[in-house]
PDB file of C-alpha atoms in Angstrom:
ATOM      1  CA  GLY A 170      54.233 -32.597-139.463  1.00  0.00           C
ATOM      2  CA  ASP A 171      53.677 -30.709-142.683  1.00  0.00           C
ATOM      3  CA  SER A 172      56.673 -29.264-144.492  1.00  0.00           C
ATOM      4  CA  VAL A 173      57.923 -27.894-147.788  1.00  0.00           C
ATOM      5  CA  THR A 174      61.318 -28.622-149.314  1.00  0.00           C
ATOM      6  CA  GLN A 175      62.505 -26.288-151.988  1.00  0.00           C
ATOM      7  CA  MET A 176      65.417 -26.328-154.383  1.00  0.00           C
ATOM      8  CA  GLU A 177      68.443 -24.517-153.041  1.00  0.00           C
ATOM      9  CA  GLY A 178      69.631 -21.429-154.828  1.00  0.00           C
ATOM     10  CA  PRO A 179      70.846 -19.143-155.986  1.00  0.00           C
ATOM     11  CA  VAL A 180      69.915 -19.743-159.597  1.00  0.00           C
ATOM     12  CA  THR A 181      71.384 -17.621-162.387  1.00  0.00           C
ATOM     13  CA  LEU A 182      69.982 -17.811-165.901  1.00  0.00           C
ATOM     14  CA  SER A 183      70.380 -15.926-169.126  1.00  0.00           C
ATOM     15  CA  GLU A 184      67.367 -14.102-170.511  1.00  0.00           C
ATOM     16  CA  GLU A 185      65.013 -16.401-172.483  1.00  0.00           C
ATOM     17  CA  ALA A 186      66.321 -19.532-170.749  1.00  0.00           C
ATOM     18  CA  CYS A 187      63.944 -22.124-169.280  1.00  0.00           C
ATOM     19  CA  LEU A 188      63.332 -22.136-165.542  1.00  0.00           C
ATOM     20  CA  THR A 189      62.432 -24.971-163.191  1.00  0.00           C
ATOM     21  CA  ILE A 190      62.436 -24.568-159.415  1.00  0.00           C
ATOM     22  CA  ASN A 191      61.725 -27.820-157.610  1.00  0.00           C
ATOM     23  CA  CYS A 192      59.357 -28.049-154.674  1.00  0.00           C
ATOM     24  CA  THR A 193      58.198 -31.112-152.784  1.00  0.00           C
ATOM     25  CA  TYR A 194      55.930 -31.277-149.799  1.00  0.00           C
ATOM     26  CA  THR A 195      54.887 -33.457-146.902  1.00  0.00           C
ATOM     27  CA  ALA A 196      51.337 -33.178-145.638  1.00  0.00           C
ATOM     28  CA  THR A 197      48.945 -35.368-143.724  1.00  0.00           C
ATOM     29  CA  GLY A 198      45.815 -33.938-145.293  1.00  0.00           C
ATOM     30  CA  TYR A 199      44.908 -32.401-148.635  1.00  0.00           C
ATOM     31  CA  PRO A 200      46.755 -29.099-148.767  1.00  0.00           C
ATOM     32  CA  SER A 201      46.533 -26.200-151.149  1.00  0.00           C
ATOM     33  CA  LEU A 202      49.831 -25.305-152.782  1.00  0.00           C
ATOM     34  CA  PHE A 203      51.233 -21.898-153.651  1.00  0.00           C
ATOM     35  CA  TRP A 204      54.139 -20.113-155.225  1.00  0.00           C
ATOM     36  CA  TYR A 205      54.950 -16.666-153.886  1.00  0.00           C
ATOM     37  CA  VAL A 206      57.454 -14.180-155.316  1.00  0.00           C
ATOM     38  CA  GLN A 207      59.380 -11.535-153.406  1.00  0.00           C
ATOM     39  CA  TYR A 208      61.029  -8.646-155.228  1.00  0.00           C
ATOM     40  CA  PRO A 209      63.811  -6.711-153.497  1.00  0.00           C
ATOM     41  CA  GLY A 210      62.559  -4.560-150.649  1.00  0.00           C
ATOM     42  CA  GLU A 211      59.005  -5.852-150.877  1.00  0.00           C
ATOM     43  CA  GLY A 212      56.719  -8.372-149.210  1.00  0.00           C
ATOM     44  CA  LEU A 213      55.615 -11.659-150.746  1.00  0.00           C
ATOM     45  CA  GLN A 214      53.153 -11.647-153.638  1.00  0.00           C
ATOM     46  CA  LEU A 215      51.060 -14.613-154.624  1.00  0.00           C
ATOM     47  CA  LEU A 216      52.230 -15.845-158.008  1.00  0.00           C
ATOM     48  CA  LEU A 217      49.989 -18.868-158.500  1.00  0.00           C
ATOM     49  CA  LYS A 218      48.134 -21.549-156.618  1.00  0.00           C
ATOM     50  CA  ALA A 219      46.532 -24.976-156.948  1.00  0.00           C
ATOM     51  CA  THR A 220      43.969 -26.379-154.561  1.00  0.00           C
ATOM     52  CA  LYS A 221      43.709 -30.042-155.542  1.00  0.00           C
ATOM     53  CA  ALA A 222      45.599 -32.826-157.254  1.00  0.00           C
ATOM     54  CA  ASP A 223      46.284 -32.363-160.991  1.00  0.00           C
ATOM     55  CA  ASP A 224      45.329 -28.665-160.832  1.00  0.00           C
ATOM     56  CA  LYS A 225      47.654 -26.408-162.782  1.00  0.00           C
ATOM     57  CA  GLY A 226      48.237 -22.892-161.526  1.00  0.00           C
ATOM     58  CA  SER A 227      49.499 -20.293-163.968  1.00  0.00           C
ATOM     59  CA  ASN A 228      50.297 -16.594-164.026  1.00  0.00           C
ATOM     60  CA  LYS A 229      52.656 -14.288-165.944  1.00  0.00           C
ATOM     61  CA  GLY A 230      54.027 -17.219-167.952  1.00  0.00           C
ATOM     62  CA  PHE A 231      54.789 -19.281-164.845  1.00  0.00           C
ATOM     63  CA  GLU A 232      53.139 -22.651-164.308  1.00  0.00           C
ATOM     64  CA  ALA A 233      53.063 -25.323-161.630  1.00  0.00           C
ATOM     65  CA  THR A 234      51.097 -28.587-161.474  1.00  0.00           C
ATOM     66  CA  TYR A 235      49.922 -30.174-158.228  1.00  0.00           C
ATOM     67  CA  ARG A 236      51.286 -33.743-158.399  1.00  0.00           C
ATOM     68  CA  LYS A 237      49.949 -35.844-155.556  1.00  0.00           C
ATOM     69  CA  GLU A 238      51.720 -39.025-156.667  1.00  0.00           C
ATOM     70  CA  THR A 239      55.135 -37.349-156.406  1.00  0.00           C
ATOM     71  CA  THR A 240      54.099 -34.774-153.745  1.00  0.00           C
ATOM     72  CA  SER A 241      55.556 -32.037-155.922  1.00  0.00           C
ATOM     73  CA  PHE A 242      54.679 -28.574-157.176  1.00  0.00           C
ATOM     74  CA  HIS A 243      57.572 -27.508-159.398  1.00  0.00           C
ATOM     75  CA  LEU A 244      57.592 -23.972-160.794  1.00  0.00           C
ATOM     76  CA  GLU A 245      58.328 -23.621-164.520  1.00  0.00           C
ATOM     77  CA  LYS A 246      58.668 -20.865-167.080  1.00  0.00           C
ATOM     78  CA  GLY A 247      59.630 -21.330-170.674  1.00  0.00           C
ATOM     79  CA  SER A 248      61.453 -18.042-171.199  1.00  0.00           C
ATOM     80  CA  VAL A 249      62.601 -15.907-168.277  1.00  0.00           C
ATOM     81  CA  GLN A 250      63.088 -12.164-168.371  1.00  0.00           C
ATOM     82  CA  VAL A 251      65.347  -9.860-166.385  1.00  0.00           C
ATOM     83  CA  SER A 252      62.248  -8.630-164.556  1.00  0.00           C
ATOM     84  CA  ASP A 253      61.713 -12.164-163.162  1.00  0.00           C
ATOM     85  CA  SER A 254      64.744 -11.733-160.911  1.00  0.00           C
ATOM     86  CA  ALA A 255      63.384 -12.259-157.400  1.00  0.00           C
ATOM     87  CA  VAL A 256      63.123 -14.805-154.605  1.00  0.00           C
ATOM     88  CA  TYR A 257      60.517 -17.542-155.082  1.00  0.00           C
ATOM     89  CA  PHE A 258      58.821 -19.353-152.203  1.00  0.00           C
ATOM     90  CA  CYS A 259      56.853 -22.563-152.372  1.00  0.00           C
ATOM     91  CA  ALA A 260      54.172 -22.899-149.695  1.00  0.00           C
ATOM     92  CA  LEU A 261      51.365 -25.134-148.573  1.00  0.00           C
ATOM     93  CA  SER A 262      48.227 -24.463-146.593  1.00  0.00           C
ATOM     94  CA  ASP A 263      46.752 -27.252-144.540  1.00  0.00           C
ATOM     95  CA  LEU A 264      43.832 -26.552-142.219  1.00  0.00           C
ATOM     96  CA  ASN A 265      44.759 -23.304-140.479  1.00  0.00           C
ATOM     97  CA  GLN A 266      48.480 -23.043-141.040  1.00  0.00           C
ATOM     98  CA  PHE A 267      50.857 -22.102-143.807  1.00  0.00           C
ATOM     99  CA  TYR A 268      54.264 -23.698-144.331  1.00  0.00           C
ATOM    100  CA  PHE A 269      56.908 -22.050-146.491  1.00  0.00           C
ATOM    101  CA  GLY A 270      60.017 -23.306-148.200  1.00  0.00           C
ATOM    102  CA  THR A 271      63.330 -21.578-147.689  1.00  0.00           C
ATOM    103  CA  GLY A 272      63.104 -19.579-150.900  1.00  0.00           C
ATOM    104  CA  THR A 273      65.082 -19.758-154.135  1.00  0.00           C
ATOM    105  CA  SER A 274      66.838 -16.668-155.407  1.00  0.00           C
ATOM    106  CA  LEU A 275      66.681 -16.231-159.181  1.00  0.00           C
ATOM    107  CA  THR A 276      68.848 -13.795-161.105  1.00  0.00           C
ATOM    108  CA  VAL A 277      68.290 -13.360-164.818  1.00  0.00           C
ATOM    109  CA  ILE A 278      71.107 -11.719-166.761  1.00  0.00           C
ATOM    110  CA  PRO A 279      70.628  -9.966-170.105  1.00  0.00           C
TER     111      PRO A 279
ATOM    112  CA  LYS B  35      40.383  -2.963-151.884  1.00  0.00           C
ATOM    113  CA  ALA B  36      43.486  -1.577-150.293  1.00  0.00           C
ATOM    114  CA  GLY B  37      46.227  -4.095-149.579  1.00  0.00           C
ATOM    115  CA  VAL B  38      47.838  -5.028-146.317  1.00  0.00           C
ATOM    116  CA  THR B  39      49.634  -2.076-144.764  1.00  0.00           C
ATOM    117  CA  GLN B  40      52.409  -2.160-142.206  1.00  0.00           C
ATOM    118  CA  THR B  41      53.881   0.652-140.173  1.00  0.00           C
ATOM    119  CA  PRO B  42      56.526   1.735-139.771  1.00  0.00           C
ATOM    120  CA  ARG B  43      58.437   0.496-142.825  1.00  0.00           C
ATOM    121  CA  TYR B  44      61.838   0.929-141.181  1.00  0.00           C
ATOM    122  CA  LEU B  45      62.886   1.005-137.577  1.00  0.00           C
ATOM    123  CA  ILE B  46      66.214   1.231-135.780  1.00  0.00           C
ATOM    124  CA  LYS B  47      66.421   0.292-132.120  1.00  0.00           C
ATOM    125  CA  THR B  48      69.151  -0.572-129.652  1.00  0.00           C
ATOM    126  CA  ARG B  49      69.565  -3.718-127.615  1.00  0.00           C
ATOM    127  CA  GLY B  50      67.283  -3.925-124.607  1.00  0.00           C
ATOM    128  CA  GLN B  51      64.622  -1.647-126.029  1.00  0.00           C
ATOM    129  CA  GLN B  52      61.163  -2.777-126.968  1.00  0.00           C
ATOM    130  CA  VAL B  53      59.305  -2.221-130.230  1.00  0.00           C
ATOM    131  CA  THR B  54      55.720  -2.340-131.488  1.00  0.00           C
ATOM    132  CA  LEU B  55      54.861  -3.002-135.119  1.00  0.00           C
ATOM    133  CA  SER B  56      51.456  -2.455-136.653  1.00  0.00           C
ATOM    134  CA  CYS B  57      49.536  -4.217-139.400  1.00  0.00           C
ATOM    135  CA  SER B  58      46.226  -3.346-141.031  1.00  0.00           C
ATOM    136  CA  PRO B  59      44.738  -6.253-142.976  1.00  0.00           C
ATOM    137  CA  ILE B  60      42.681  -6.116-146.132  1.00  0.00           C
ATOM    138  CA  SER B  61      39.171  -4.942-145.345  1.00  0.00           C
ATOM    139  CA  GLY B  62      36.990  -7.872-144.357  1.00  0.00           C
ATOM    140  CA  HIS B  63      39.860 -10.217-143.511  1.00  0.00           C
ATOM    141  CA  ARG B  64      39.741 -11.414-139.933  1.00  0.00           C
ATOM    142  CA  SER B  65      42.945 -13.437-139.840  1.00  0.00           C
ATOM    143  CA  VAL B  66      46.352 -11.822-139.446  1.00  0.00           C
ATOM    144  CA  SER B  67      49.635 -13.720-139.327  1.00  0.00           C
ATOM    145  CA  TRP B  68      53.119 -12.496-138.532  1.00  0.00           C
ATOM    146  CA  TYR B  69      56.397 -13.820-139.906  1.00  0.00           C
ATOM    147  CA  GLN B  70      60.044 -13.079-139.289  1.00  0.00           C
ATOM    148  CA  GLN B  71      62.313 -13.188-142.315  1.00  0.00           C
ATOM    149  CA  THR B  72      66.102 -13.335-142.003  1.00  0.00           C
ATOM    150  CA  PRO B  73      68.779 -14.366-144.499  1.00  0.00           C
ATOM    151  CA  GLY B  74      69.882 -17.255-142.304  1.00  0.00           C
ATOM    152  CA  GLN B  75      66.552 -18.673-141.146  1.00  0.00           C
ATOM    153  CA  GLY B  76      64.270 -17.770-144.011  1.00  0.00           C
ATOM    154  CA  LEU B  77      60.597 -17.156-143.317  1.00  0.00           C
ATOM    155  CA  GLN B  78      59.523 -18.197-139.837  1.00  0.00           C
ATOM    156  CA  PHE B  79      55.974 -18.160-138.530  1.00  0.00           C
ATOM    157  CA  LEU B  80      55.431 -16.119-135.360  1.00  0.00           C
ATOM    158  CA  PHE B  81      51.697 -16.270-134.682  1.00  0.00           C
ATOM    159  CA  GLU B  82      48.248 -15.936-136.177  1.00  0.00           C
ATOM    160  CA  TYR B  83      45.283 -14.016-134.814  1.00  0.00           C
ATOM    161  CA  PHE B  84      41.688 -14.538-135.771  1.00  0.00           C
ATOM    162  CA  SER B  85      38.844 -12.457-134.373  1.00  0.00           C
ATOM    163  CA  GLU B  86      41.078 -11.078-131.594  1.00  0.00           C
ATOM    164  CA  THR B  87      42.233 -14.549-130.462  1.00  0.00           C
ATOM    165  CA  GLN B  88      45.617 -16.138-131.030  1.00  0.00           C
ATOM    166  CA  ARG B  89      44.924 -19.207-133.122  1.00  0.00           C
ATOM    167  CA  ASN B  90      48.421 -20.510-133.838  1.00  0.00           C
ATOM    168  CA  LYS B  91      51.845 -19.803-132.474  1.00  0.00           C
ATOM    169  CA  GLY B  92      55.315 -20.514-133.791  1.00  0.00           C
ATOM    170  CA  ASN B  93      58.401 -21.417-131.844  1.00  0.00           C
ATOM    171  CA  PHE B  94      59.551 -18.020-130.605  1.00  0.00           C
ATOM    172  CA  PRO B  95      60.382 -16.875-127.065  1.00  0.00           C
ATOM    173  CA  GLY B  96      57.875 -15.038-124.939  1.00  0.00           C
ATOM    174  CA  ARG B  97      59.567 -11.718-125.759  1.00  0.00           C
ATOM    175  CA  PHE B  98      57.509 -11.852-128.944  1.00  0.00           C
ATOM    176  CA  SER B  99      53.844 -11.128-128.407  1.00  0.00           C
ATOM    177  CA  GLY B 100      50.931  -9.856-130.375  1.00  0.00           C
ATOM    178  CA  ARG B 101      47.350  -8.818-130.238  1.00  0.00           C
ATOM    179  CA  GLN B 102      44.473  -8.092-132.526  1.00  0.00           C
ATOM    180  CA  PHE B 103      41.839  -5.432-132.184  1.00  0.00           C
ATOM    181  CA  SER B 104      38.137  -5.579-132.951  1.00  0.00           C
ATOM    182  CA  ASN B 105      38.745  -3.924-136.338  1.00  0.00           C
ATOM    183  CA  SER B 106      41.182  -6.759-137.162  1.00  0.00           C
ATOM    184  CA  ARG B 107      44.238  -4.509-137.018  1.00  0.00           C
ATOM    185  CA  SER B 108      47.098  -6.264-135.311  1.00  0.00           C
ATOM    186  CA  GLU B 109      50.211  -5.291-133.436  1.00  0.00           C
ATOM    187  CA  MET B 110      53.235  -7.301-132.512  1.00  0.00           C
ATOM    188  CA  ASN B 111      55.592  -6.391-129.735  1.00  0.00           C
ATOM    189  CA  VAL B 112      59.145  -7.467-129.116  1.00  0.00           C
ATOM    190  CA  SER B 113      60.575  -6.704-125.697  1.00  0.00           C
ATOM    191  CA  THR B 114      64.214  -6.652-124.615  1.00  0.00           C
ATOM    192  CA  LEU B 115      65.510  -6.536-128.154  1.00  0.00           C
ATOM    193  CA  GLU B 116      68.532  -8.614-129.119  1.00  0.00           C
ATOM    194  CA  LEU B 117      70.854  -8.183-132.089  1.00  0.00           C
ATOM    195  CA  GLY B 118      69.413 -11.376-133.579  1.00  0.00           C
ATOM    196  CA  ASP B 119      65.961  -9.795-133.765  1.00  0.00           C
ATOM    197  CA  SER B 120      67.115  -7.715-136.721  1.00  0.00           C
ATOM    198  CA  ALA B 121      64.885  -8.903-139.540  1.00  0.00           C
ATOM    199  CA  LEU B 122      62.095  -8.123-141.930  1.00  0.00           C
ATOM    200  CA  TYR B 123      58.764  -8.636-140.150  1.00  0.00           C
ATOM    201  CA  LEU B 124      55.965  -9.524-142.487  1.00  0.00           C
ATOM    202  CA  CYS B 125      52.280  -9.417-141.803  1.00  0.00           C
ATOM    203  CA  ALA B 126      49.741 -11.329-143.866  1.00  0.00           C
ATOM    204  CA  SER B 127      45.984 -11.230-143.893  1.00  0.00           C
ATOM    205  CA  ARG B 128      44.047 -14.228-144.939  1.00  0.00           C
ATOM    206  CA  GLU B 129      40.845 -15.062-146.753  1.00  0.00           C
ATOM    207  CA  TYR B 130      39.962 -18.760-146.842  1.00  0.00           C
ATOM    208  CA  ASN B 131      43.217 -20.523-147.775  1.00  0.00           C
ATOM    209  CA  GLU B 132      45.001 -17.593-149.402  1.00  0.00           C
ATOM    210  CA  GLN B 133      47.394 -15.165-147.686  1.00  0.00           C
ATOM    211  CA  PHE B 134      48.144 -11.611-148.773  1.00  0.00           C
ATOM    212  CA  PHE B 135      51.328 -10.032-147.508  1.00  0.00           C
ATOM    213  CA  GLY B 136      52.214  -6.487-146.557  1.00  0.00           C
ATOM    214  CA  PRO B 137      55.502  -4.842-147.536  1.00  0.00           C
ATOM    215  CA  GLY B 138      57.075  -5.591-144.179  1.00  0.00           C
ATOM    216  CA  THR B 139      58.801  -3.634-141.428  1.00  0.00           C
ATOM    217  CA  ARG B 140      62.588  -3.709-141.550  1.00  0.00           C
ATOM    218  CA  LEU B 141      63.843  -3.751-137.947  1.00  0.00           C
ATOM    219  CA  THR B 142      67.502  -3.123-137.247  1.00  0.00           C
ATOM    220  CA  VAL B 143      68.798  -3.672-133.720  1.00  0.00           C
ATOM    221  CA  LEU B 144      72.118  -1.993-132.894  1.00  0.00           C
TER     222      LEU B 144
END
């Protein structure tokens, strides 16, 4: 069945450091891929998405490229801020169902 | 448009009781999904409703049930509460292949 495997956390970075959170997926069809972010005490917010191979999703300085050959959708940011501290979820949508990774907690220290 | 709303935001119950949580999707969205989020198990899919019919169901016991009304509002019910049911319950409404989450209901079972 479909699944998402996400880099284990927690991740702690200094402000302005580079971020990469790895995500790989298994799917039988042609899924859409997503990154969601969850701030403390809140629900999940869509951060970015990509609907087909080689698409690049981007938002708020975050980027992720849909790589079909490596079945990956890694999240990257060149310079993180304290306000980026949150839990990040990789997800895929195939037909009618969503599949989520386990989440990666990111803490950015000043 | 207003976002997904969930009520109540916080709930404390004791073992053996039952609880009903409510979710109002974004106007025009006909699909509502429910998820349970716990530190140990991450985000787990409970069920999805579309036009008042359950379309998908996760691997949860029958104590967990839901329904959807003609205005797309949804409720989920948990009967005979157990300590392990303490979690954040998230509702998401869906348009095409994109989900939008509510802030969640934090349920504590004592």
